[in-house]
Amino acid sequence: MQQLLDNIAKHVSLTPVEQERVLAFTEIQTYKPKTLLLKEGEVCINSFFVTKGILRSYNIDENGVEHVVSFACPGWWIADMYSFLSQRPGQLYIEVNEEAEVILLSKENRDTLFAEVPKMERFFRILIENSLVANQQRLIDNMSFTAEARYDKFSKKYPDLVHCLPQKQIASYIGVTPEFFSKMKARLLKK
Amino acid sequence: MQQLLDNIAKHVSLTPVEQERVLAFTEIQTYKPKTLLLKEGEVCINSFFVTKGILRSYNIDENGVEHVVSFACPGWWIADMYSFLSQRPGQLYIEVNEEAEVILLSKENRDTLFAEVPKMERFFRILIENSLVANQQRLIDNMSFTAEARYDKFSKKYPDLVHCLPQKQIASYIGVTPEFFSKMKARLLKK
DNA sequence: ATCATTTCTTAATCTAGGTTAAGGACTTCC
DNA sequence: GGAAGTCCTTAACCTAGATTAAGAAATGAT
């Protein structure tokens, strides 16, 4: 729980009373690997703050191909933002990659919290802003760079993740097939 | 100016006094086509609310190829969000497509406004949330669909834009070359 | 009107990355 | 500890979309 408060403290400073309110609205949970916290077609009731382990979100396209939308390590939030915000069925899966501990904040509680603790609305505003910027950068990168350059950027940005994720998930995140990813990696080793 | 207030009213309801504050912090401007409101390497001081005309933002990659990041029609906001939020040099250009009238809100004024009129922070939080959702959807679409399907989605989502934008800009937005776009369109006509 | 610039089209050729297939290396779980 | 899955790799072949080039059509400036 302290991790969450530390995370919030990076952007806004809460009084002890406000911190209490935050904790009152959240709930802690642990999950085994491969647990699905959300499936396509379901409403994303909770957003998840990761304190241990790794989660990922992905969608599955018409051809049954999985596309990783995001990873979440300790200190990161994850949700199907479309579904969470609209409270309508979404298209994303959220799955536990590695034995995880997460803090849950439901849409309902989030909205109440915004009313009671306006600083938390600021906190999430800033979080979403950062998220938008990162997302827009990824879009630009996908349009501007080759798979090789995208992989290079990814490994520099998330050096830890490169070692603990299955390659097929990295391949999916940067937008190539596992086979091509494997070929590409072999090519890079020769240099 | 009324357009801006109407737009805000869709998400939060301001008192007349609050509306006054908003207007006090904004400024109106008109621009000729091809005017560059922002260049790569510059700091994005203002965000722009379009009341007339069309703007677009794009970046230019290492090979000199332009990639359209977004269009903005009346009722839409546009900015280089990375640069605007961090007040550091950005990579985007913002250009006037069609004779435009826009309302300017600087980063500085926005932050003051947030402190004076908390509802405006809520307004922008909601705007950014929607923006993030749209952006994430575009990312997923780019990974999941062919150029043809992306074009189809685009023309259904923005039927008006299809008619008033140069094809090369649409091609760039959906992520293909103008040549391929032209070929694709010819193919679609045969069906 | 006319020259210049930009945009669009068509066609030939090329390539980054996809597909299919098959074997080997790890896990995982009775 | 062995059967059944996953995951990773390699290789041959395939295709969506890029590149190059060149002409036609539209737009704009003088």
Coordinates of C-alpha atoms (C1' of nucleotides) in Angstrom, one line a residue:
Chain A
M1 CA 0.0 0.0 0.0
Q2 CA 2.9 2.3 0.8
Q3 CA 4.0 1.9 -2.8
L4 CA 0.8 3.4 -4.0
L5 CA 1.1 6.4 -1.7
D6 CA 4.8 6.9 -2.8
N7 CA 3.6 6.8 -6.4
I8 CA 1.0 9.4 -5.8
A9 CA 3.4 11.5 -3.8
K10 CA 5.5 11.9 -7.0
H11 CA 2.8 14.1 -8.5
V12 CA 0.7 15.5 -5.6
S13 CA 1.2 15.7 -1.9
L14 CA -1.7 14.3 0.2
T15 CA -2.4 15.0 3.9
P16 CA -2.6 11.9 6.1
V17 CA -6.4 12.2 6.1
E18 CA -6.4 12.3 2.3
Q19 CA -4.1 9.3 2.3
E20 CA -6.6 7.5 4.5
R21 CA -9.4 8.2 2.0
V22 CA -7.4 6.8 -0.9
L23 CA -6.7 3.6 1.0
A24 CA -10.3 3.3 2.0
F25 CA -11.3 3.1 -1.7
T26 CA -8.7 0.6 -2.7
E27 CA -8.2 -3.1 -2.2
I28 CA -5.2 -5.4 -2.5
Q29 CA -5.0 -8.7 -4.3
T30 CA -2.5 -11.3 -5.4
Y31 CA -2.7 -13.4 -8.6
K32 CA -1.0 -16.5 -10.0
P33 CA 0.6 -16.3 -13.5
K34 CA -1.8 -16.7 -16.4
T35 CA -4.7 -15.4 -14.4
L36 CA -7.0 -13.3 -16.7
L37 CA -8.1 -10.2 -14.9
L38 CA -10.1 -9.1 -17.8
K39 CA -11.5 -10.7 -21.0
E40 CA -12.7 -9.3 -24.3
G41 CA -16.4 -8.3 -24.0
E42 CA -16.3 -7.7 -20.3
V43 CA -16.6 -4.3 -18.6
C44 CA -13.3 -3.2 -17.0
I45 CA -14.6 -2.4 -13.5
N46 CA -11.2 -1.9 -11.9
S47 CA -7.9 -0.3 -12.8
F48 CA -4.9 -2.1 -11.4
F49 CA -1.8 -0.6 -9.7
V50 CA 1.0 -3.2 -9.8
T51 CA 3.1 -3.6 -6.6
K52 CA 4.7 -6.9 -7.5
G53 CA 5.1 -9.0 -10.7
I54 CA 4.1 -8.2 -14.3
L55 CA 0.8 -7.8 -16.1
R56 CA 0.1 -7.2 -19.7
S57 CA -2.9 -6.1 -21.8
Y58 CA -3.6 -7.3 -25.3
N59 CA -6.3 -7.7 -27.9
I60 CA -6.9 -10.6 -30.3
D61 CA -7.6 -9.6 -33.9
E62 CA -10.0 -11.2 -36.4
N63 CA -7.3 -13.7 -37.4
G64 CA -6.7 -14.8 -33.8
V65 CA -3.4 -12.9 -33.5
E66 CA -2.5 -11.3 -30.2
H67 CA -1.3 -7.7 -30.1
V68 CA 0.3 -6.6 -26.8
V69 CA -1.0 -3.1 -25.9
S70 CA 1.0 -2.6 -22.8
F71 CA 3.0 -4.2 -20.0
A72 CA 2.8 -3.1 -16.4
C73 CA 5.6 -3.6 -13.9
P74 CA 5.6 -2.5 -10.2
G75 CA 4.7 1.1 -10.0
W76 CA 2.6 1.1 -13.1
W77 CA -1.2 1.3 -13.7
I78 CA -3.0 -0.9 -16.2
A79 CA -6.6 -1.1 -17.4
D80 CA -8.7 -1.2 -20.6
M81 CA -9.1 2.6 -20.6
Y82 CA -11.9 2.6 -23.1
S83 CA -13.9 0.1 -21.1
F84 CA -12.9 1.5 -17.7
L85 CA -13.9 5.0 -18.6
S86 CA -17.1 4.2 -20.5
Q87 CA -18.0 1.2 -18.4
R88 CA -18.9 -0.6 -21.6
P89 CA -17.6 -3.9 -22.9
G90 CA -14.1 -3.6 -24.1
Q91 CA -11.8 -5.5 -26.5
L92 CA -8.8 -6.0 -24.2
Y93 CA -7.5 -8.9 -22.2
I94 CA -5.5 -8.2 -19.1
E95 CA -3.3 -11.2 -18.0
V96 CA -0.9 -11.9 -15.2
N97 CA 2.6 -12.6 -16.7
E98 CA 4.4 -13.2 -13.4
E99 CA 3.0 -13.9 -9.9
A100 CA 1.6 -10.5 -9.1
E101 CA 0.3 -8.3 -6.3
V102 CA -2.0 -5.5 -7.4
I103 CA -4.1 -2.7 -5.9
L104 CA -7.6 -2.4 -7.3
L105 CA -9.4 0.9 -7.8
S106 CA -12.9 0.6 -9.3
K107 CA -14.3 3.2 -11.6
E108 CA -17.0 4.0 -9.1
N109 CA -14.5 4.5 -6.2
R110 CA -12.3 6.5 -8.5
D111 CA -15.1 9.0 -9.2
T112 CA -16.1 9.3 -5.6
L113 CA -12.5 9.8 -4.7
F114 CA -12.2 12.6 -7.3
A115 CA -15.1 14.4 -5.6
E116 CA -13.7 13.9 -2.1
V117 CA -10.0 14.4 -2.8
P118 CA -9.6 16.8 -5.7
K119 CA -5.9 16.2 -5.6
M120 CA -6.5 12.7 -6.8
E121 CA -8.2 14.0 -9.9
R122 CA -5.0 16.1 -10.5
F123 CA -2.9 13.0 -10.0
F124 CA -4.8 11.0 -12.5
R125 CA -4.9 13.9 -14.9
I126 CA -1.1 13.9 -14.9
L127 CA -0.9 10.2 -15.2
I128 CA -3.2 10.2 -18.2
E129 CA -1.3 13.0 -19.8
N130 CA 1.9 11.0 -19.5
S131 CA 0.2 8.0 -20.8
L132 CA -1.1 9.9 -23.9
V133 CA 2.4 11.3 -24.6
A134 CA 3.9 7.8 -24.4
N135 CA 1.2 6.4 -26.6
Q136 CA 1.5 9.1 -29.2
Q137 CA 5.3 8.5 -29.3
R138 CA 4.7 4.8 -29.9
L139 CA 2.3 5.6 -32.8
I140 CA 4.9 7.9 -34.3
D141 CA 7.6 5.3 -33.8
N142 CA 5.5 2.6 -35.5
M143 CA 5.0 4.8 -38.5
S144 CA 8.6 6.1 -38.7
F145 CA 10.9 3.2 -37.8
T146 CA 11.8 -0.3 -38.9
A147 CA 11.1 -3.2 -36.6
E148 CA 14.8 -3.3 -35.8
A149 CA 14.9 0.3 -34.7
R150 CA 11.7 -0.2 -32.7
Y151 CA 13.3 -3.2 -30.9
D152 CA 16.3 -1.1 -30.2
K153 CA 14.2 1.7 -28.7
F154 CA 12.3 -0.8 -26.6
S155 CA 15.3 -2.5 -25.1
K156 CA 16.8 0.9 -24.2
K157 CA 13.6 2.1 -22.7
Y158 CA 12.8 -1.1 -20.7
P159 CA 16.1 -2.9 -20.3
D160 CA 14.7 -5.0 -17.5
L161 CA 11.7 -6.2 -19.3
V162 CA 13.7 -7.5 -22.3
H163 CA 15.1 -10.2 -20.0
C164 CA 12.0 -11.3 -18.2
L165 CA 9.4 -11.3 -21.0
P166 CA 8.9 -14.2 -23.5
Q167 CA 10.2 -13.1 -26.9
K168 CA 6.8 -13.6 -28.5
Q169 CA 5.4 -10.9 -26.3
I170 CA 8.1 -8.4 -27.1
A171 CA 7.6 -9.3 -30.8
S172 CA 3.9 -8.6 -30.5
Y173 CA 4.5 -5.3 -28.7
I174 CA 6.8 -4.0 -31.3
G175 CA 4.5 -5.2 -34.0
V176 CA 6.1 -8.2 -35.7
T177 CA 5.7 -12.0 -35.7
P178 CA 7.7 -14.2 -33.4
E179 CA 9.4 -15.8 -36.4
F180 CA 10.5 -12.5 -37.9
F181 CA 11.6 -11.3 -34.4
S182 CA 13.7 -14.4 -34.1
K183 CA 15.3 -13.9 -37.5
M184 CA 15.9 -10.2 -36.7
K185 CA 17.6 -11.1 -33.4
A186 CA 19.9 -13.6 -35.1
R187 CA 20.8 -10.9 -37.7
L188 CA 21.6 -8.4 -34.9
L189 CA 23.9 -10.8 -33.1
K190 CA 26.1 -11.1 -36.2
K191 CA 26.9 -7.4 -36.0
Chain B
M1 CA -15.6 32.2 -28.2
Q2 CA -19.0 30.9 -27.7
Q3 CA -17.9 27.7 -29.4
L4 CA -15.3 27.1 -26.8
L5 CA -17.8 27.6 -24.0
D6 CA -20.2 25.3 -25.7
N7 CA -17.5 22.7 -26.0
I8 CA -16.6 23.0 -22.3
A9 CA -20.3 22.8 -21.4
K10 CA -20.4 19.3 -22.9
H11 CA -18.4 18.0 -20.0
V12 CA -18.6 20.5 -17.1
S13 CA -21.0 23.3 -16.3
L14 CA -19.3 26.6 -15.5
T15 CA -20.9 29.6 -13.8
P16 CA -20.9 32.9 -15.7
V17 CA -18.0 34.1 -13.5
E18 CA -16.0 31.0 -14.3
Q19 CA -16.7 31.4 -18.0
E20 CA -15.3 34.9 -17.7
R21 CA -12.1 33.5 -16.2
V22 CA -11.7 31.1 -19.1
L23 CA -12.1 33.8 -21.6
A24 CA -9.7 36.0 -19.8
F25 CA -7.0 33.4 -20.2
T26 CA -7.5 32.8 -23.9
E27 CA -6.9 34.7 -27.1
I28 CA -8.3 34.4 -30.6
Q29 CA -6.3 34.3 -33.8
T30 CA -6.9 33.7 -37.6
Y31 CA -4.3 32.1 -39.9
K32 CA -3.9 31.7 -43.6
P33 CA -3.5 28.2 -45.1
K34 CA 0.1 26.8 -44.9
T35 CA 0.9 28.8 -41.8
L36 CA 3.1 26.8 -39.5
L37 CA 2.0 27.3 -35.9
L38 CA 4.7 25.1 -34.6
K39 CA 7.9 23.6 -36.0
E40 CA 10.1 20.7 -34.9
G41 CA 12.5 21.8 -32.2
E42 CA 10.3 24.5 -30.9
V43 CA 8.5 24.5 -27.5
C44 CA 4.7 24.2 -27.9
I45 CA 3.7 27.2 -25.8
N46 CA 0.0 27.1 -26.8
S47 CA -2.7 24.6 -27.3
F48 CA -5.2 25.4 -30.0
F49 CA -8.9 25.1 -30.0
V50 CA -10.2 25.3 -33.6
T51 CA -13.3 27.3 -34.3
K52 CA -13.0 27.5 -38.1
G53 CA -10.9 25.7 -40.7
I54 CA -8.6 22.7 -40.4
L55 CA -5.2 22.2 -38.8
R56 CA -3.0 19.1 -38.7
S57 CA 0.0 18.0 -36.8
Y58 CA 2.8 15.8 -38.2
N59 CA 6.4 14.8 -37.7
I60 CA 9.1 14.3 -40.3
D61 CA 11.2 11.2 -40.0
E62 CA 14.9 10.6 -40.7
N63 CA 14.1 10.0 -44.4
G64 CA 12.2 13.3 -44.7
V65 CA 8.8 11.5 -44.8
E66 CA 5.9 13.3 -43.2
H67 CA 3.6 11.3 -40.8
V68 CA 0.3 12.9 -39.9
V69 CA -0.4 12.5 -36.2
S70 CA -3.7 14.3 -36.1
F71 CA -6.2 16.5 -37.8
A72 CA -8.2 19.2 -36.0
C73 CA -11.6 20.5 -37.2
P74 CA -13.8 23.0 -35.5
G75 CA -14.5 21.9 -32.0
W76 CA -11.2 20.0 -31.7
W77 CA -8.1 20.8 -29.7
I78 CA -4.6 20.3 -31.1
A79 CA -1.1 20.6 -29.7
D80 CA 2.2 18.8 -29.5
M81 CA 1.3 17.3 -26.1
Y82 CA 4.8 16.1 -25.2
S83 CA 6.2 19.6 -25.8
F84 CA 3.2 21.4 -24.4
L85 CA 3.2 19.5 -21.1
S86 CA 6.9 19.4 -20.6
Q87 CA 7.6 22.8 -22.2
R88 CA 10.6 21.2 -23.9
P89 CA 11.4 21.2 -27.6
G90 CA 9.1 18.8 -29.5
Q91 CA 9.2 16.9 -32.8
L92 CA 5.9 17.9 -34.2
Y93 CA 4.8 20.5 -36.8
I94 CA 1.4 22.1 -36.6
E95 CA 0.2 23.5 -39.9
V96 CA -2.9 25.3 -41.1
N97 CA -4.7 23.2 -43.7
E98 CA -7.5 25.5 -44.5
E99 CA -8.0 29.2 -43.5
A100 CA -8.5 28.9 -39.8
E101 CA -9.7 30.6 -36.7
V102 CA -8.3 29.3 -33.4
I103 CA -8.4 30.0 -29.7
L104 CA -5.1 29.9 -28.0
L105 CA -4.5 28.7 -24.4
S106 CA -0.9 28.8 -23.2
K107 CA 0.5 26.2 -20.8
E108 CA 1.1 28.9 -18.3
N109 CA -2.5 30.1 -18.5
R110 CA -3.8 26.6 -18.4
D111 CA -2.1 25.9 -15.2
T112 CA -3.3 29.1 -13.6
L113 CA -6.8 28.3 -14.8
F114 CA -6.6 24.9 -13.2
A115 CA -5.9 26.5 -9.9
E116 CA -8.6 29.2 -10.2
V117 CA -11.3 27.0 -11.8
P118 CA -10.9 23.4 -10.7
K119 CA -13.7 22.4 -13.1
M120 CA -11.4 23.2 -16.0
E121 CA -8.9 20.7 -14.7
R122 CA -11.8 18.1 -14.8
F123 CA -12.7 19.3 -18.3
F124 CA -9.1 18.7 -19.6
R125 CA -8.8 15.5 -17.7
I126 CA -11.9 14.1 -19.5
L127 CA -10.6 15.5 -22.8
I128 CA -7.2 13.8 -22.4
E129 CA -8.9 10.6 -21.4
N130 CA -10.9 10.6 -24.6
S131 CA -7.8 11.4 -26.5
L132 CA -5.9 8.5 -24.9
V133 CA -8.7 6.1 -25.8
A134 CA -8.8 7.2 -29.4
N135 CA -5.0 7.0 -29.7
Q136 CA -4.9 3.6 -28.2
Q137 CA -7.5 2.4 -30.6
R138 CA -5.5 3.8 -33.5
L139 CA -2.5 1.9 -32.3
I140 CA -4.5 -1.3 -32.1
D141 CA -6.0 -0.7 -35.6
N142 CA -2.6 -0.1 -37.1
M143 CA -1.3 -3.4 -35.7
S144 CA -4.5 -5.4 -36.5
F145 CA -5.8 -4.2 -39.8
T146 CA -4.6 -3.8 -43.4
A147 CA -4.3 -0.4 -45.0
E148 CA -7.6 -1.0 -46.8
A149 CA -9.5 -1.7 -43.5
R150 CA -7.8 1.3 -41.9
Y151 CA -9.0 3.6 -44.7
D152 CA -12.4 2.2 -44.5
K153 CA -12.5 2.9 -40.7
F154 CA -11.2 6.4 -41.3
S155 CA -13.8 7.3 -43.9
K156 CA -16.6 6.1 -41.7
K157 CA -15.3 7.9 -38.7
Y158 CA -14.5 11.2 -40.5
P159 CA -16.8 11.2 -43.6
D160 CA -16.4 15.0 -44.0
L161 CA -12.6 15.0 -43.8
V162 CA -12.3 12.5 -46.6
H163 CA -13.6 15.0 -49.0
C164 CA -11.7 18.1 -47.9
L165 CA -8.2 16.7 -47.3
P166 CA -5.5 16.1 -49.9
Q167 CA -5.2 12.4 -50.4
K168 CA -1.5 12.4 -49.5
Q169 CA -2.5 13.5 -46.0
I170 CA -5.0 10.8 -45.6
A171 CA -2.5 8.3 -46.9
S172 CA 0.0 9.6 -44.3
Y173 CA -2.5 9.4 -41.5
I174 CA -3.4 5.8 -42.2
G175 CA 0.3 5.0 -42.6
V176 CA 0.8 4.3 -46.4
T177 CA 2.6 6.1 -49.2
P178 CA 0.5 8.3 -51.6
E179 CA 1.3 5.9 -54.4
F180 CA 0.0 2.9 -52.6
F181 CA -3.0 4.9 -51.5
S182 CA -3.8 5.8 -55.0
K183 CA -3.5 2.2 -56.2
M184 CA -5.6 1.0 -53.3
K185 CA -8.4 3.5 -54.1
A186 CA -8.4 2.4 -57.7
R187 CA -8.8 -1.2 -56.6
L188 CA -11.7 -0.3 -54.3
L189 CA -13.5 1.5 -57.1
K190 CA -13.5 -1.7 -59.2
K191 CA -15.6 -3.5 -56.5
Chain C
dA1 C1' -3.4 33.2 -70.1
dT2 C1' 0.9 31.0 -68.9
dC3 C1' 4.5 29.1 -66.3
dA4 C1' 5.5 26.7 -62.0
dT5 C1' 4.4 23.9 -58.3
dT6 C1' 2.1 20.6 -56.2
dT7 C1' -0.9 16.6 -56.4
dC8 C1' -2.5 12.3 -58.3
dT9 C1' -2.1 8.2 -61.1
dT10 C1' 0.0 4.2 -63.3
dA11 C1' 3.3 0.8 -63.8
dA12 C1' 7.6 -1.8 -63.1
dT13 C1' 10.5 -3.4 -59.7
dC14 C1' 11.9 -4.3 -55.0
dT15 C1' 11.9 -5.5 -49.9
dA16 C1' 10.5 -5.7 -45.0
dG17 C1' 8.1 -8.6 -42.9
dG18 C1' 4.5 -12.5 -43.1
dT19 C1' 3.3 -17.4 -43.7
dT20 C1' 4.0 -22.2 -43.5
dA21 C1' 6.3 -25.9 -41.9
dA22 C1' 9.2 -28.6 -39.2
dG23 C1' 12.6 -29.7 -35.6
dG24 C1' 14.6 -28.8 -31.1
dA25 C1' 14.6 -26.9 -26.4
dC26 C1' 12.1 -25.8 -22.3
dT27 C1' 8.3 -26.1 -19.0
dT28 C1' 4.6 -28.1 -16.6
dC29 C1' 1.9 -31.3 -14.8
dC30 C1' 0.2 -35.9 -13.8
Chain D
dG1 C1' 10.3 -39.1 -15.5
dG2 C1' 7.7 -39.0 -19.6
dA3 C1' 3.8 -37.1 -22.3
dA4 C1' 1.9 -32.7 -23.7
dG5 C1' 2.3 -28.2 -24.2
dT6 C1' 4.8 -23.9 -25.1
dC7 C1' 8.5 -21.4 -27.0
dC8 C1' 12.2 -20.6 -30.0
dT9 C1' 14.7 -21.1 -34.3
dT10 C1' 15.6 -21.8 -39.2
dA11 C1' 14.5 -21.9 -43.9
dA12 C1' 11.8 -21.7 -48.2
dC13 C1' 8.5 -19.1 -50.2
dC14 C1' 5.0 -15.3 -50.4
dT15 C1' 2.7 -10.6 -50.3
dA16 C1' 1.4 -6.0 -48.7
dG17 C1' 3.1 -2.1 -49.3
dA18 C1' 7.6 0.8 -50.6
dT19 C1' 10.4 2.8 -54.1
dT20 C1' 11.4 4.8 -58.5
dA21 C1' 10.1 7.0 -62.4
dA22 C1' 7.4 9.5 -65.5
dG23 C1' 3.3 11.5 -67.2
dA24 C1' -1.4 13.8 -66.4
dA25 C1' -4.3 16.8 -63.8
dA26 C1' -5.1 20.3 -60.8
dT27 C1' -3.8 24.5 -58.3
dG28 C1' -1.7 28.8 -57.8
dA29 C1' 1.2 32.8 -58.7
dT30 C1' 2.5 36.5 -62.0

